[in-house]
C-alpha angles and dihedrals in degrees: 000000000000134000114244116186113225105173137020119201122205117200112210130205090247088067090252128118137214124206124213125193115231094187123107136021097292094079123228110350143146104286134211136208093259091062089052090051091050092050092050092051094048098042101034104019087232135114123234090254091054092048091056091055108113094236092051092049089054091050094051092046092051092050091049094048095049098042091048089059094061102101088161129012115193117208113219115260116249113247126195091241095053114122090221138350109295122223145102124337134177115223138190116246105180114246090359090069125210120355131182121236135183114229114206137162126231111179107294092351128090113198133192114200121193116245091179121036142193137215090277104043114015130210117286095038125120102250096177130025113183123193106215090188088067108064115175124228101216120219124240115299095255090055092045088064088064107080091199091062093049091045093055091053095048096041089051090057091043092056091047092050091048090054090050094236112161123224119253115276092248094054116128093230090094088068091068096079093037093051091048092051093048093049095042089231093301096144094153092061095049093047095046091206124152108246092217098063143356116280121237105256092201090070096047101068089225118148131206087228091072110113117252132290087036119112113273136189113255136188128176112255119247113260094030110122117228127179097199139074131265094024093127093061126096111255140180118243153150112240133199140174116258145152131240128206118239128174143167124259111301092025092286122163096003113200136179110228128188124256147148123272111207120193111199101172143321092298106033137053135158141203130211111212101209097195093047094039089224137124127221120199119203125199127189117255113237096208113131109230104171096169097046100081115118115241089226142349093262092060091047094051090047088056090051092051090050091052092049091051091066093073106013 
């Protein structure tokens, strides 16, 4: 979320130009192609050859065009009922690399809206829609490793939600909003999980039989692709049913598909895309944006609608 100069171009009276490299600790200097390669690998996680691939050029261009349109980005206001502090997160999207999303809360719904997009799902679209009234009681860890077991649980909830069937009155899902209000959104304190890495669930004494939204042990199912570290460790989490937006190239045939929202702590959450058999991990951005807070929820939601109108 910050501008980092890479090159500086000097136009000379002789109608020639010189190019200085701004990258590195040496200050402005005459650069070379190796410095450019190093910058690409550190900033994008891509080699020069990959950058020049047609698909990757399109991706970079899209991200530049959309981010350059943000004259004003409102951060969502913090409400007492929010499960955690809303804000900006960076998430892993497979071959598309890191993308930035805005996490916000709307009643019993948690939504992640793309601030940067890709050739499949552009910026402004609702990438994740989580139903906080549908917590998921995860099975035992050995069953969690079987994606078929987890899929049956999530698809069962998905079918029920699609039919519009309400949960029984005695269901523990009503405790989600109440727990959030009582804690003031301080999920990290209640979970007692180190922000730097997943905690070992075997030492916690937690059980998957604890009623949602209690903390539960979690492990990534076998066969689910993840492009981030520490995903094979046992963690503690809250988990909820949600849907993720997938589409073909050029945002064709968009479709909301079911998945599992996994909240690890105040600064990290993940989402298992069942249909894609992939896992996205989202981490809070630490940028300080003191003047970006929305004056009220109405102004924030108006900004979201304006963003979605770009590609709807």
